[in-house]
């Protein structure tokens, strides 16, 4: 046991209500409700929904409390309308306007503009109108000239080797013929 205090709930024997006892309590409550209804004079002429609610009085009381929102403070006395509060409304599928113009966000607009600018630049680049394209074409022209010169030199060297080889064969054949 805790020091200086009353005993806690732990350690005690738990008491369970049997299903028969619960049924007996419900029957007793229904019987009281019928007696009160007969005294009220409604009888069979009353509304069937009200009769059903009065029969299940313990359940109906709990349901009514769930449906009613509890208002705190002076909310029940004063109606306050907040202009900044956005009330979300659900739209039906038939109310949606899919064909209408869709407003794009800033990021989407910037992305589209970026793509269009890139396409324009590529077209101008392929046409050779940009500075980078002009520099590339000039570099390519220089490289072509260098390759042409290298190919011409290679061809001359190959011809010189062929002539030297032919001259060597002639000398060899002349020396053999002696």
PDB file of C-alpha atoms in Angstrom:
ATOM      1  CA  UNK A   1       0.000   0.000   0.000  1.00  0.00           C
ATOM      2  CA  UNK A   2       1.198   3.525  -0.648  1.00  0.00           C
ATOM      3  CA  UNK A   3       2.562   5.380   2.330  1.00  0.00           C
ATOM      4  CA  UNK A   4       0.153   7.759   4.049  1.00  0.00           C
ATOM      5  CA  UNK A   5      -2.545   7.472   1.420  1.00  0.00           C
ATOM      6  CA  UNK A   6      -5.604   5.437   0.793  1.00  0.00           C
ATOM      7  CA  UNK A   7      -5.084   2.227  -1.092  1.00  0.00           C
ATOM      8  CA  UNK A   8      -5.073   2.290  -4.859  1.00  0.00           C
ATOM      9  CA  UNK A   9      -7.271   0.330  -7.215  1.00  0.00           C
ATOM     10  CA  UNK A  10      -4.648  -2.304  -7.891  1.00  0.00           C
ATOM     11  CA  UNK A  11      -4.772  -5.516  -5.978  1.00  0.00           C
ATOM     12  CA  UNK A  12      -8.480  -5.466  -5.455  1.00  0.00           C
ATOM     13  CA  UNK A  13     -10.753  -8.145  -6.831  1.00  0.00           C
ATOM     14  CA  UNK A  14     -12.417  -7.110 -10.071  1.00  0.00           C
ATOM     15  CA  UNK A  15     -16.177  -7.359 -10.318  1.00  0.00           C
ATOM     16  CA  UNK A  16     -17.727  -8.320 -13.631  1.00  0.00           C
ATOM     17  CA  UNK A  17     -21.382  -7.943 -14.521  1.00  0.00           C
ATOM     18  CA  UNK A  18     -22.891 -11.063 -15.972  1.00  0.00           C
ATOM     19  CA  UNK A  19     -24.894 -10.879 -19.233  1.00  0.00           C
ATOM     20  CA  UNK A  20     -28.037 -11.952 -17.385  1.00  0.00           C
ATOM     21  CA  UNK A  21     -27.752  -8.979 -15.028  1.00  0.00           C
ATOM     22  CA  UNK A  22     -27.290  -6.593 -17.959  1.00  0.00           C
ATOM     23  CA  UNK A  23     -30.391  -8.010 -19.695  1.00  0.00           C
ATOM     24  CA  UNK A  24     -32.387  -7.671 -16.475  1.00  0.00           C
ATOM     25  CA  UNK A  25     -31.342  -3.997 -16.124  1.00  0.00           C
ATOM     26  CA  UNK A  26     -32.339  -3.246 -19.723  1.00  0.00           C
ATOM     27  CA  UNK A  27     -35.731  -4.926 -19.238  1.00  0.00           C
ATOM     28  CA  UNK A  28     -36.339  -2.905 -16.088  1.00  0.00           C
ATOM     29  CA  UNK A  29     -35.483   0.362 -17.893  1.00  0.00           C
ATOM     30  CA  UNK A  30     -37.780  -0.508 -20.795  1.00  0.00           C
ATOM     31  CA  UNK A  31     -40.571  -1.327 -18.359  1.00  0.00           C
ATOM     32  CA  UNK A  32     -40.150   2.070 -16.623  1.00  0.00           C
ATOM     33  CA  UNK A  33     -40.208   3.825 -19.978  1.00  0.00           C
ATOM     34  CA  UNK A  34     -43.475   2.079 -20.952  1.00  0.00           C
ATOM     35  CA  UNK A  35     -45.094   3.028 -17.678  1.00  0.00           C
ATOM     36  CA  UNK A  36     -44.063   6.665 -18.105  1.00  0.00           C
ATOM     37  CA  UNK A  37     -45.387   6.656 -21.647  1.00  0.00           C
ATOM     38  CA  UNK A  38     -48.742   5.244 -20.601  1.00  0.00           C
ATOM     39  CA  UNK A  39     -49.026   7.866 -17.883  1.00  0.00           C
ATOM     40  CA  UNK A  40     -48.266  10.585 -20.430  1.00  0.00           C
ATOM     41  CA  UNK A  41     -51.311   9.496 -22.488  1.00  0.00           C
ATOM     42  CA  UNK A  42     -49.557   9.040 -25.799  1.00  0.00           C
ATOM     43  CA  UNK A  43     -50.169   5.285 -26.014  1.00  0.00           C
ATOM     44  CA  UNK A  44     -50.521   3.897 -29.521  1.00  0.00           C
ATOM     45  CA  UNK A  45     -51.372   7.250 -31.114  1.00  0.00           C
ATOM     46  CA  UNK A  46     -47.874   8.626 -30.534  1.00  0.00           C
ATOM     47  CA  UNK A  47     -45.101   8.804 -33.110  1.00  0.00           C
ATOM     48  CA  UNK A  48     -43.459   5.375 -33.604  1.00  0.00           C
ATOM     49  CA  UNK A  49     -39.983   6.934 -33.656  1.00  0.00           C
ATOM     50  CA  UNK A  50     -40.631   8.559 -30.290  1.00  0.00           C
ATOM     51  CA  UNK A  51     -41.890   5.270 -28.899  1.00  0.00           C
ATOM     52  CA  UNK A  52     -38.771   3.493 -30.095  1.00  0.00           C
ATOM     53  CA  UNK A  53     -36.581   6.181 -28.549  1.00  0.00           C
ATOM     54  CA  UNK A  54     -38.402   5.938 -25.265  1.00  0.00           C
ATOM     55  CA  UNK A  55     -37.966   2.150 -25.245  1.00  0.00           C
ATOM     56  CA  UNK A  56     -34.230   2.457 -25.771  1.00  0.00           C
ATOM     57  CA  UNK A  57     -33.842   5.524 -23.581  1.00  0.00           C
ATOM     58  CA  UNK A  58     -30.283   4.835 -22.495  1.00  0.00           C
ATOM     59  CA  UNK A  59     -29.041   4.500 -26.099  1.00  0.00           C
ATOM     60  CA  UNK A  60     -31.011   7.482 -27.412  1.00  0.00           C
ATOM     61  CA  UNK A  61     -29.583   9.782 -24.760  1.00  0.00           C
ATOM     62  CA  UNK A  62     -26.061   8.886 -25.825  1.00  0.00           C
ATOM     63  CA  UNK A  63     -26.897   9.318 -29.541  1.00  0.00           C
ATOM     64  CA  UNK A  64     -28.404  12.762 -28.965  1.00  0.00           C
ATOM     65  CA  UNK A  65     -25.269  13.870 -27.167  1.00  0.00           C
ATOM     66  CA  UNK A  66     -23.137  12.700 -30.091  1.00  0.00           C
ATOM     67  CA  UNK A  67     -25.141  14.656 -32.638  1.00  0.00           C
ATOM     68  CA  UNK A  68     -25.152  17.905 -30.686  1.00  0.00           C
ATOM     69  CA  UNK A  69     -21.881  19.755 -30.741  1.00  0.00           C
ATOM     70  CA  UNK A  70     -20.908  21.154 -27.399  1.00  0.00           C
ATOM     71  CA  UNK A  71     -20.192  24.846 -27.619  1.00  0.00           C
ATOM     72  CA  UNK A  72     -17.547  26.305 -25.409  1.00  0.00           C
ATOM     73  CA  UNK A  73     -17.707  29.671 -23.706  1.00  0.00           C
ATOM     74  CA  UNK A  74     -19.997  32.228 -25.353  1.00  0.00           C
ATOM     75  CA  UNK A  75     -20.167  30.480 -28.733  1.00  0.00           C
ATOM     76  CA  UNK A  76     -23.792  29.592 -28.100  1.00  0.00           C
ATOM     77  CA  UNK A  77     -24.680  33.219 -27.379  1.00  0.00           C
ATOM     78  CA  UNK A  78     -22.800  35.052 -30.124  1.00  0.00           C
ATOM     79  CA  UNK A  79     -22.637  34.140 -33.817  1.00  0.00           C
ATOM     80  CA  UNK A  80     -19.119  34.854 -34.961  1.00  0.00           C
ATOM     81  CA  UNK A  81     -18.309  34.927 -38.651  1.00  0.00           C
ATOM     82  CA  UNK A  82     -14.635  34.796 -39.486  1.00  0.00           C
ATOM     83  CA  UNK A  83     -13.989  36.183 -42.978  1.00  0.00           C
ATOM     84  CA  UNK A  84     -10.615  34.408 -43.124  1.00  0.00           C
ATOM     85  CA  UNK A  85     -12.078  30.992 -42.433  1.00  0.00           C
ATOM     86  CA  UNK A  86     -12.450  28.997 -45.608  1.00  0.00           C
ATOM     87  CA  UNK A  87     -15.316  26.545 -45.646  1.00  0.00           C
ATOM     88  CA  UNK A  88     -14.474  23.615 -47.849  1.00  0.00           C
ATOM     89  CA  UNK A  89     -17.238  22.667 -50.210  1.00  0.00           C
ATOM     90  CA  UNK A  90     -17.269  19.423 -52.082  1.00  0.00           C
ATOM     91  CA  UNK A  91     -17.984  19.535 -55.784  1.00  0.00           C
ATOM     92  CA  UNK A  92     -19.786  16.902 -57.734  1.00  0.00           C
ATOM     93  CA  UNK A  93     -18.208  15.391 -60.800  1.00  0.00           C
ATOM     94  CA  UNK A  94     -20.797  17.089 -62.986  1.00  0.00           C
ATOM     95  CA  UNK A  95     -19.805  20.491 -61.597  1.00  0.00           C
ATOM     96  CA  UNK A  96     -16.122  20.151 -62.451  1.00  0.00           C
ATOM     97  CA  UNK A  97     -15.007  22.245 -65.401  1.00  0.00           C
ATOM     98  CA  UNK A  98     -12.278  20.257 -67.122  1.00  0.00           C
ATOM     99  CA  UNK A  99     -12.401  22.115 -70.442  1.00  0.00           C
ATOM    100  CA  UNK A 100     -11.916  25.574 -68.938  1.00  0.00           C
ATOM    101  CA  UNK A 101      -8.522  27.245 -68.806  1.00  0.00           C
ATOM    102  CA  UNK A 102      -6.368  25.914 -66.007  1.00  0.00           C
ATOM    103  CA  UNK A 103      -4.322  28.495 -64.130  1.00  0.00           C
ATOM    104  CA  UNK A 104      -0.710  27.428 -63.793  1.00  0.00           C
ATOM    105  CA  UNK A 105       1.415  27.957 -60.742  1.00  0.00           C
ATOM    106  CA  UNK A 106       4.484  30.172 -60.866  1.00  0.00           C
ATOM    107  CA  UNK A 107       6.823  27.178 -60.991  1.00  0.00           C
ATOM    108  CA  UNK A 108       4.899  25.571 -63.837  1.00  0.00           C
ATOM    109  CA  UNK A 109       4.908  28.835 -65.832  1.00  0.00           C
ATOM    110  CA  UNK A 110       8.651  29.270 -65.294  1.00  0.00           C
ATOM    111  CA  UNK A 111       9.305  25.678 -66.355  1.00  0.00           C
ATOM    112  CA  UNK A 112       7.315  26.135 -69.576  1.00  0.00           C
ATOM    113  CA  UNK A 113       9.095  29.423 -70.353  1.00  0.00           C
ATOM    114  CA  UNK A 114      12.450  27.734 -69.737  1.00  0.00           C
ATOM    115  CA  UNK A 115      11.619  24.931 -72.180  1.00  0.00           C
ATOM    116  CA  UNK A 116      10.454  27.363 -74.865  1.00  0.00           C
ATOM    117  CA  UNK A 117      13.622  29.460 -74.488  1.00  0.00           C
ATOM    118  CA  UNK A 118      15.772  26.336 -74.800  1.00  0.00           C
ATOM    119  CA  UNK A 119      13.926  25.284 -77.983  1.00  0.00           C
ATOM    120  CA  UNK A 120      14.374  28.764 -79.511  1.00  0.00           C
ATOM    121  CA  UNK A 121      18.086  28.709 -78.685  1.00  0.00           C
ATOM    122  CA  UNK A 122      18.539  25.264 -80.238  1.00  0.00           C
ATOM    123  CA  UNK A 123      16.826  26.372 -83.461  1.00  0.00           C
ATOM    124  CA  UNK A 124      19.064  29.441 -83.711  1.00  0.00           C
ATOM    125  CA  UNK A 125      22.120  27.356 -82.820  1.00  0.00           C
ATOM    126  CA  UNK A 126      21.380  24.851 -85.569  1.00  0.00           C
ATOM    127  CA  UNK A 127      20.906  27.724 -88.010  1.00  0.00           C
ATOM    128  CA  UNK A 128      24.313  29.070 -86.949  1.00  0.00           C
ATOM    129  CA  UNK A 129      23.059  32.413 -85.708  1.00  0.00           C
ATOM    130  CA  UNK A 130      24.294  32.268 -82.130  1.00  0.00           C
ATOM    131  CA  UNK A 131      27.789  33.280 -81.005  1.00  0.00           C
ATOM    132  CA  UNK A 132      28.524  29.790 -79.756  1.00  0.00           C
ATOM    133  CA  UNK A 133      27.473  28.279 -83.091  1.00  0.00           C
ATOM    134  CA  UNK A 134      29.712  30.727 -84.973  1.00  0.00           C
ATOM    135  CA  UNK A 135      32.648  29.854 -82.718  1.00  0.00           C
ATOM    136  CA  UNK A 136      31.977  26.126 -83.222  1.00  0.00           C
ATOM    137  CA  UNK A 137      31.834  26.524 -87.007  1.00  0.00           C
ATOM    138  CA  UNK A 138      35.109  28.480 -87.026  1.00  0.00           C
ATOM    139  CA  UNK A 139      36.768  25.771 -84.910  1.00  0.00           C
ATOM    140  CA  UNK A 140      35.437  23.092 -87.271  1.00  0.00           C
ATOM    141  CA  UNK A 141      36.814  24.969 -90.303  1.00  0.00           C
ATOM    142  CA  UNK A 142      40.283  25.128 -88.703  1.00  0.00           C
ATOM    143  CA  UNK A 143      40.163  21.426 -87.827  1.00  0.00           C
ATOM    144  CA  UNK A 144      39.110  20.516 -91.393  1.00  0.00           C
ATOM    145  CA  UNK A 145      42.039  22.475 -92.829  1.00  0.00           C
ATOM    146  CA  UNK A 146      44.448  20.761 -90.442  1.00  0.00           C
ATOM    147  CA  UNK A 147      43.077  17.334 -91.348  1.00  0.00           C
ATOM    148  CA  UNK A 148      43.259  18.099 -95.084  1.00  0.00           C
ATOM    149  CA  UNK A 149      46.901  19.182 -94.698  1.00  0.00           C
ATOM    150  CA  UNK A 150      47.702  16.067 -92.633  1.00  0.00           C
ATOM    151  CA  UNK A 151      46.015  13.843 -95.244  1.00  0.00           C
ATOM    152  CA  UNK A 152      47.934  15.559 -98.078  1.00  0.00           C
ATOM    153  CA  UNK A 153      51.254  15.115 -96.235  1.00  0.00           C
ATOM    154  CA  UNK A 154      50.454  11.466 -95.545  1.00  0.00           C
ATOM    155  CA  UNK A 155      49.632  10.918 -99.221  1.00  0.00           C
ATOM    156  CA  UNK A 156      52.920  12.574-100.281  1.00  0.00           C
ATOM    157  CA  UNK A 157      54.901  10.448 -97.802  1.00  0.00           C
ATOM    158  CA  UNK A 158      53.157   7.298 -99.029  1.00  0.00           C
ATOM    159  CA  UNK A 159      53.961   8.200-102.652  1.00  0.00           C
ATOM    160  CA  UNK A 160      57.581   8.926-101.690  1.00  0.00           C
ATOM    161  CA  UNK A 161      57.835   5.535 -99.946  1.00  0.00           C
ATOM    162  CA  UNK A 162      56.302   3.798-102.975  1.00  0.00           C
ATOM    163  CA  UNK A 163      58.758   5.520-105.314  1.00  0.00           C
ATOM    164  CA  UNK A 164      61.671   4.660-103.030  1.00  0.00           C
ATOM    165  CA  UNK A 165      60.504   1.052-102.859  1.00  0.00           C
ATOM    166  CA  UNK A 166      60.151   0.930-106.637  1.00  0.00           C
ATOM    167  CA  UNK A 167      63.583   2.479-107.086  1.00  0.00           C
ATOM    168  CA  UNK A 168      65.040  -0.075-104.648  1.00  0.00           C
ATOM    169  CA  UNK A 169      63.445  -2.937-106.583  1.00  0.00           C
ATOM    170  CA  UNK A 170      64.818  -1.599-109.869  1.00  0.00           C
ATOM    171  CA  UNK A 171      68.316  -1.351-108.456  1.00  0.00           C
ATOM    172  CA  UNK A 172      68.065  -4.829-107.043  1.00  0.00           C
ATOM    173  CA  UNK A 173      66.797  -6.253-110.301  1.00  0.00           C
ATOM    174  CA  UNK A 174      69.535  -4.425-112.249  1.00  0.00           C
ATOM    175  CA  UNK A 175      72.198  -5.753-109.884  1.00  0.00           C
ATOM    176  CA  UNK A 176      70.886  -9.293-110.267  1.00  0.00           C
ATOM    177  CA  UNK A 177      70.896  -9.011-114.033  1.00  0.00           C
ATOM    178  CA  UNK A 178      74.609  -8.293-114.173  1.00  0.00           C
TER     179      UNK A 178
END
